[in-house]
Amino acid sequence: MHHFLLLFLIFLLPHETSYYAAAASGGGDLCSRRCGGTTVPYPFGFSPGCPIALSCDASTSTPILPYIDIGDNGTMHRVIAFNSTSSTMVVNLPPSCSRSVPEARRELSGGNYGVSSRTGLFLRGGCSGINASAGAGCSVPVDVMSRLLRTAHCAANSNGTSASTVVCDASAAGNATAYQFLRWEKLEKQKCDDVLTSTVFVLTAEWAPTLEFGVAELGWWLNGTCGTGGGERCAANAMCTDVETPSGELGHRCGCVAGMEGDGSSAGDGCYLGES
Ligand SMILES: *[C@@H]1O[C@H](CO)[C@@H](O)[C@H](O)[C@H]1NC(C)=O
Ligand SMILES: *[C@@H]1O[C@H](CO)[C@@H](O)[C@H](O)[C@H]1NC(C)=O
Ligand SMILES: *[C@@H]1O[C@H](CO)[C@@H](O)[C@H](O)[C@H]1NC(C)=O
Ligand SMILES: *[C@@H]1O[C@H](CO)[C@@H](O)[C@H](O)[C@H]1NC(C)=O
Ligand SMILES: *[C@@H]1O[C@H](CO)[C@@H](O)[C@H](O)[C@H]1NC(C)=O
Ligand SMILES: *[C@@H]1O[C@H](CO)[C@@H](O)[C@H](O)[C@H]1NC(C)=O
């Protein structure tokens, strides 16, 4: 949790100078990146001119994923941290026993973001499609899991399957392939009733005792490839990388080289030398 908190604090620091610089540079619609005392990195923002629009809870200065008013009893997904270097953000996904896999997929996917492959989901109930011989995904400490189930008030399902039967999908955690997003099709084949919660795997993919539950990592991208002009939107000193998006289309990301900070976008803060 520590580095999430740290990152969050970093983004809470006002970036007024750079914001007004970006606003003044013109060239297209203005994107307001302020939510109360919080400034989010480009391409996120809270006005129609922003490529990826978020909602703002002004009372707590908290960015939230655009709220879809159907399905899972009005869960809002707060953005806990952004990492412009990896083009990822961490959002909350509180334990729930009434959030189906398609609901979770819909809530956590957008035109320019999707759940990253470093996120592990815990599915429960039914799971008739699970292939036992393919090996269990991963194990969770029993006390941790029972606490999660208690928090979510999970009841045994109709056919008497134990409420504590939880399947963990960590397929992508151990193997970093080129594709960076969660494969929902695979999860849907397991036919589980709901997505209990999720976790984000650290780089070592070990089951560290500090593993945080109730959070998911989403990756974001901008439309178009670096080659077809998309890269022009990256700052001159940023790197443009093509990325395969969940729809199968290619998108791109702007990133700063090691030692530089910023969102890498010419319409945002670009890349600049850190203050440390
Ligand atoms: C809301 O939650 C209740 C109880 O947890 C559940 O029975 C109901 O299906 C949920 N509604 C939706 C739309 O998910
Ligand atoms: C952001 O992502 C980069 C690349 O994955 C990583 O090296 C860095 O530690 C991350 N920063 C934070 C604060 O987590
Ligand atoms: C990018 O393309 C997707 C469809 O492929 C669309 O839903 C989304 O709004 C586009 N994003 C921007 C910023 O134009
Ligand atoms: C209950 O559900 C489980 C998992 O879907 C299934 O394996 C089992 O056969 C079911 N039991 C009954 C009595 O239907
Ligand atoms: C289950 O997994 C095993 C081992 O990976 C595989 O050989 C088998 O075909 C799978 N069965 C089904 C029904 O997917
Ligand atoms: C990772 O995935 C690649 C491609 O799917 C495969 O060739 C490789 O053996 C995998 N590595 C591990 C450690 O599973």
XYZ file of N, CA, C and O and ligand atoms in Angstrom, residues 3-4 6-8 10-11 81-88 118 203 217, ligand 2:
86
model
N 3.569 2.357 -1.543
C 3.921 3.153 -2.718
C 2.698 3.687 -3.425
O 2.757 4.706 -4.069
N 1.537 3.024 -3.269
C 0.308 3.600 -3.842
C 0.040 4.940 -3.178
O -0.246 5.930 -3.811
N 2.114 6.826 -1.621
C 3.147 7.786 -1.960
C 2.837 8.418 -3.314
O 2.848 9.629 -3.469
N 2.498 7.571 -4.274
C 2.212 8.055 -5.613
C 1.027 9.014 -5.587
O 1.014 10.048 -6.226
N 0.021 8.629 -4.823
C -1.172 9.450 -4.720
C -0.804 10.828 -4.194
O -1.226 11.845 -4.714
N 1.998 12.275 -4.430
C 2.748 13.016 -5.449
C 1.785 13.741 -6.382
O 1.953 14.890 -6.724
N 0.695 13.026 -6.768
C -0.229 13.645 -7.699
C -1.159 14.647 -7.033
O -1.830 15.402 -7.686
N -4.291 5.845 -7.604
C -2.992 6.335 -8.049
C -2.856 6.231 -9.559
O -3.485 5.386 -10.190
N -2.054 7.122 -10.119
C -1.703 7.066 -11.542
C -0.209 6.819 -11.648
O 0.561 7.306 -10.819
N 0.205 6.064 -12.676
C 1.628 5.958 -12.974
C 1.795 6.242 -14.465
O 1.493 5.401 -15.306
N 2.262 7.446 -14.790
C 2.404 7.850 -16.190
C 3.529 7.098 -16.877
O 3.531 6.970 -18.102
N 4.499 6.607 -16.120
C 5.607 5.872 -16.727
C 5.101 4.582 -17.362
O 5.474 4.226 -18.469
N 4.215 3.895 -16.660
C 3.706 2.624 -17.169
C 2.319 2.790 -17.790
O 1.739 1.808 -18.248
N 1.765 4.017 -17.811
C 0.399 4.270 -18.299
C -0.611 3.374 -17.587
O -1.433 2.698 -18.216
N -0.514 3.327 -16.277
C -1.444 2.518 -15.483
C -2.008 3.345 -14.346
O -1.403 4.334 -13.919
N -1.674 -7.522 -14.832
C -1.074 -7.677 -13.506
C -2.134 -7.728 -12.410
O -1.825 -7.821 -11.233
N 5.887 -6.850 -9.108
C 6.729 -7.332 -10.198
C 7.253 -8.749 -9.984
O 7.391 -9.498 -10.917
N -5.540 -2.885 -11.257
C -4.709 -1.988 -12.066
C -5.298 -1.923 -13.470
O -5.598 -2.951 -14.071
C 5.680 3.315 -12.320
O 5.903 2.324 -13.308
C 7.273 2.112 -13.589
C 7.361 1.183 -14.788
O 6.617 0.014 -14.580
C 7.949 1.565 -12.344
O 9.322 1.353 -12.600
C 7.773 2.573 -11.208
O 8.301 2.030 -10.023
C 6.324 2.897 -11.001
N 6.232 3.984 -10.036
C 5.603 3.851 -8.878
C 5.641 5.026 -7.991
O 5.035 2.831 -8.578
